[in-house]
Amino acid sequence: MPTPEQTHWIILAGGQASRMGGNDKGLIELAGQPFIQHVIDTLTPQTSHISINANRNQNIYSQYGDVFGDSIENYPGPLGGMHAALHHINNDWIGFVPCDCPQLPHDLVSRMTAACQPDTDIAVAHNGDYIQPVVTLLHRRILPKLEAFLANGDRKIILLYRQCNMITVDFSDQTDAFINLNTPDELSQFGARHDSN
Ligand SMILES: Nc1nc2c(ncn2[C@@H]2O[C@H](COP(=O)(O)OP(=O)(O)OP(=O)(O)O)[C@@H](O)[C@H]2O)c(=O)[nH]1
Ligand SMILES: [Mg+2]
């Protein structure tokens, strides 16, 4: 429904990365490049509208593009980044990807946009096994529901989605595209596979 050019994409890098020892995950290096650079490299051929949601090291992230932080304090989770994006970006359709997913689909934007219907609130990627709740394209009409959800103290992303008109977008041909690296072990194992290829 929206064309790819009518969408604006946010790289979510605002988490605490507690499982990664609290290091700012978007800036951790993989194959000589910070995580955020891998995501930017995948998205740049797909869209010219990219912003970064980060709560730490905003001066460093600003070298990679437009940066904004959460307006809700105490790390409410990815929905905090989505909430901030809906206030920061003046666009009907806003897409999200996490900073710790270094091999996202090269056709993510075209497939997510093509799947949306006029009444779609949220399109969420699905790898055939699992829904990928932080790889999503949403319409700004969900903002009132999102604000009520957060004000109620709710944080579980999928519970909000179930209140909306959600569709899933099939990426079962690319199951590995959504591998995300949450711990030092996952990072070193992924790095070792990457080096041996
Ligand atoms: N803006 C914002 N983004 C968040 C927040 N929590 C998580 N995220 C982002 O959501 C995505 C998925 O989160 P996780 O992989 O669980 O990352 P994380 O919360 O940094 O890591 P853990 O603390 O180990 O769970 C990542 O891109 C995070 O940057 C938050 O409180 N605010
Ligand atoms: Mg993760």
Coordinates of C-alpha atoms and ligand atoms in Angstrom, one line a residue:
M1 CA 0.0 0.0 0.0
P2 CA 2.6 2.6 0.9
T3 CA 5.4 2.8 -1.7
P4 CA 8.9 2.2 -0.2
E5 CA 9.6 5.9 -0.6
Q6 CA 6.5 6.7 1.5
T7 CA 8.1 4.9 4.5
H8 CA 10.7 6.1 7.0
W9 CA 12.9 3.5 8.8
I10 CA 14.2 3.6 12.3
I11 CA 17.1 1.5 13.6
L12 CA 16.4 0.7 17.2
A13 CA 19.5 1.1 19.2
G14 CA 18.1 2.4 22.5
G15 CA 18.2 -0.7 24.6
Q16 CA 20.3 -1.5 27.7
A17 CA 22.0 -4.5 26.1
S18 CA 22.2 -6.1 29.5
R19 CA 22.9 -9.6 28.1
M20 CA 25.8 -8.0 26.2
G21 CA 27.4 -6.8 29.4
G22 CA 25.7 -3.4 29.2
N23 CA 27.8 -2.3 26.3
D24 CA 26.1 -0.1 23.7
K25 CA 25.1 -2.9 21.3
G26 CA 24.9 -0.7 18.1
L27 CA 28.5 0.3 18.5
I28 CA 30.0 -3.2 19.1
E29 CA 32.2 -4.3 16.2
L30 CA 31.5 -7.3 14.0
A31 CA 33.8 -8.0 11.1
G32 CA 35.5 -4.6 11.6
Q33 CA 32.3 -2.6 11.6
P34 CA 29.9 -1.5 14.3
F35 CA 26.6 -3.3 14.3
I36 CA 24.8 -0.2 13.3
Q37 CA 26.9 0.1 10.1
H38 CA 25.9 -3.4 9.0
V39 CA 22.2 -2.5 9.4
I40 CA 22.7 0.8 7.6
D41 CA 24.5 -1.0 4.7
T42 CA 21.5 -3.3 4.3
L43 CA 18.9 -0.6 4.5
T44 CA 20.5 2.2 2.4
P45 CA 19.9 0.6 -1.0
Q46 CA 16.3 0.1 0.1
T47 CA 15.3 3.5 1.4
S48 CA 16.6 7.1 1.6
H49 CA 14.7 7.7 4.9
I50 CA 16.6 6.3 7.9
S51 CA 16.9 7.6 11.5
I52 CA 18.5 6.1 14.6
N53 CA 16.8 5.7 18.0
A54 CA 19.5 5.7 20.7
N55 CA 19.6 6.7 24.3
R56 CA 23.4 6.6 24.9
N57 CA 26.3 7.9 22.8
Q58 CA 24.1 10.0 20.7
N59 CA 27.1 12.1 19.5
I60 CA 28.7 8.9 18.0
Y61 CA 25.4 7.7 16.5
S62 CA 24.9 11.2 14.9
Q63 CA 27.9 10.4 12.6
Y64 CA 25.6 7.8 11.0
G65 CA 22.5 10.0 10.6
D66 CA 19.6 11.6 12.3
V67 CA 19.4 10.5 16.0
F68 CA 16.6 10.8 18.6
G69 CA 16.1 9.3 22.1
D70 CA 13.2 7.9 24.0
S71 CA 10.9 10.4 25.7
I72 CA 9.8 7.8 28.3
E73 CA 12.4 7.2 30.9
N74 CA 13.7 4.0 32.4
Y75 CA 14.0 2.0 29.3
P76 CA 10.5 0.8 28.6
G77 CA 11.7 -1.6 25.9
P78 CA 11.4 -1.4 22.1
L79 CA 7.9 0.2 22.3
G80 CA 9.7 3.2 23.9
G81 CA 11.6 3.6 20.7
M82 CA 8.5 3.2 18.6
H83 CA 6.7 5.8 20.7
A84 CA 9.6 8.3 20.4
A85 CA 9.7 7.7 16.6
L86 CA 6.0 8.5 16.2
H87 CA 6.6 11.8 17.8
H88 CA 9.9 12.5 16.1
I89 CA 9.1 11.5 12.5
N90 CA 6.3 13.2 10.6
N91 CA 5.3 10.3 8.4
D92 CA 2.3 8.0 8.2
W93 CA 4.3 4.8 7.8
I94 CA 7.3 4.1 10.0
G95 CA 9.4 0.9 9.9
F96 CA 11.7 -0.5 12.6
V97 CA 14.6 -2.8 12.7
P98 CA 16.9 -3.7 15.6
C99 CA 20.5 -2.7 15.6
D100 CA 21.6 -6.3 16.5
C101 CA 20.4 -8.0 13.4
P102 CA 23.4 -7.9 11.0
Q103 CA 21.9 -9.8 8.0
L104 CA 18.5 -8.4 7.5
P105 CA 16.7 -9.1 4.2
H106 CA 17.8 -7.1 1.2
D107 CA 14.2 -6.9 0.1
L108 CA 12.8 -6.0 3.5
V109 CA 11.3 -2.7 2.6
S110 CA 9.7 -3.8 -0.7
R111 CA 8.1 -6.9 0.8
M112 CA 6.9 -5.1 4.0
T113 CA 5.3 -2.3 2.0
A114 CA 3.7 -4.6 -0.6
A115 CA 2.0 -6.6 2.1
C116 CA 0.2 -3.7 3.7
Q117 CA -3.5 -3.1 2.9
P118 CA -5.3 0.2 3.5
D119 CA -6.6 -1.0 6.8
T120 CA -3.3 -2.5 8.0
D121 CA -2.1 -1.0 11.3
I122 CA 1.1 -3.1 11.7
A123 CA 3.0 -5.4 9.4
V124 CA 5.4 -7.7 11.2
A125 CA 8.1 -10.0 9.7
H126 CA 7.8 -13.7 10.2
N127 CA 10.7 -16.1 9.5
G128 CA 8.5 -19.2 9.1
D129 CA 9.1 -20.3 12.7
Y130 CA 8.8 -17.1 14.7
I131 CA 7.3 -13.7 14.5
Q132 CA 9.9 -10.9 14.6
P133 CA 8.2 -8.2 16.7
V134 CA 10.9 -5.6 16.2
V135 CA 11.0 -5.9 12.4
T136 CA 7.8 -4.1 11.7
L137 CA 6.2 -1.4 9.6
L138 CA 3.4 0.5 11.3
H139 CA 0.9 3.2 10.6
R140 CA 0.8 6.2 12.9
R141 CA -2.9 5.7 13.6
I142 CA -1.7 3.2 16.4
L143 CA -0.2 6.0 18.5
P144 CA -3.2 6.5 20.8
K145 CA -3.3 2.7 21.5
L146 CA 0.4 2.6 22.0
E147 CA 0.3 5.6 24.5
A148 CA -2.6 4.0 26.4
F149 CA -0.7 0.7 26.5
L150 CA 2.5 2.3 27.9
A151 CA 0.6 4.5 30.3
N152 CA -1.0 1.3 31.7
G153 CA 2.5 0.0 32.4
D154 CA 2.3 -2.7 29.7
R155 CA 5.5 -3.5 27.9
K156 CA 4.9 -6.8 26.0
I157 CA 5.0 -5.8 22.4
I158 CA 3.0 -8.6 21.0
L159 CA 0.0 -7.8 23.3
L160 CA -0.2 -4.3 21.8
Y161 CA 0.0 -5.8 18.3
R162 CA -2.9 -8.1 19.0
Q163 CA -5.1 -5.0 19.8
C164 CA -4.3 -3.7 16.3
N165 CA -5.0 -4.9 12.8
M166 CA -1.7 -6.8 12.4
I167 CA -0.6 -8.8 9.5
T168 CA 2.6 -11.0 9.2
V169 CA 4.9 -10.8 6.3
D170 CA 6.4 -14.1 5.2
F171 CA 10.2 -14.4 5.1
S172 CA 10.4 -18.1 5.5
D173 CA 12.7 -18.2 2.5
Q174 CA 15.2 -16.3 4.6
T175 CA 15.1 -17.8 8.1
D176 CA 18.6 -16.7 9.0
A177 CA 18.0 -13.0 8.1
F178 CA 16.6 -12.3 11.6
I179 CA 19.5 -13.8 13.6
N180 CA 20.1 -11.2 16.4
L181 CA 23.1 -11.2 18.6
N182 CA 22.3 -10.7 22.3
T183 CA 25.2 -12.2 24.2
P184 CA 29.0 -12.2 23.8
D185 CA 28.8 -16.0 23.0
E186 CA 26.3 -15.4 20.2
L187 CA 28.6 -12.6 18.9
S188 CA 31.7 -14.8 18.9
Q189 CA 30.0 -17.8 17.3
F190 CA 28.5 -15.6 14.6
G191 CA 31.8 -14.0 14.0
A192 CA 33.6 -17.3 13.7
R193 CA 31.0 -18.5 11.1
H194 CA 31.4 -15.2 9.3
D195 CA 35.2 -15.5 9.2
S196 CA 35.2 -19.1 7.9
N197 CA 32.8 -18.3 5.0
Ligands
LIG1 N1 14.4 2.9 22.4 C1 14.5 1.7 23.1 N2 14.9 0.6 22.4 C2 15.0 -0.5 23.1 C3 14.7 -0.6 24.5 N3 14.9 -1.9 24.9 C4 15.3 -2.5 23.8 N4 15.3 -1.7 22.7 C5 15.7 -2.1 21.4 O1 14.9 -3.2 20.9 C6 15.6 -4.1 20.2 C7 15.5 -5.5 20.7 O2 15.9 -5.5 22.1 P1 17.0 -6.5 22.7 O3 17.7 -7.3 21.7 O4 16.3 -7.2 23.8 O5 18.1 -5.5 23.2 P2 18.4 -4.9 24.6 O6 17.2 -4.6 25.4 O7 19.3 -3.8 24.2 O8 19.2 -6.1 25.3 P3 19.0 -6.9 26.6 O9 19.0 -5.8 27.7 O10 20.1 -7.8 26.7 O11 17.6 -7.5 26.5 C8 17.1 -3.6 20.2 O12 17.3 -3.0 18.9 C9 17.1 -2.6 21.3 O13 18.0 -1.5 21.0 C10 14.3 0.6 25.2 O14 14.1 0.7 26.4 N5 14.2 1.8 24.4
MG2 MG 18.0 -8.7 20.4

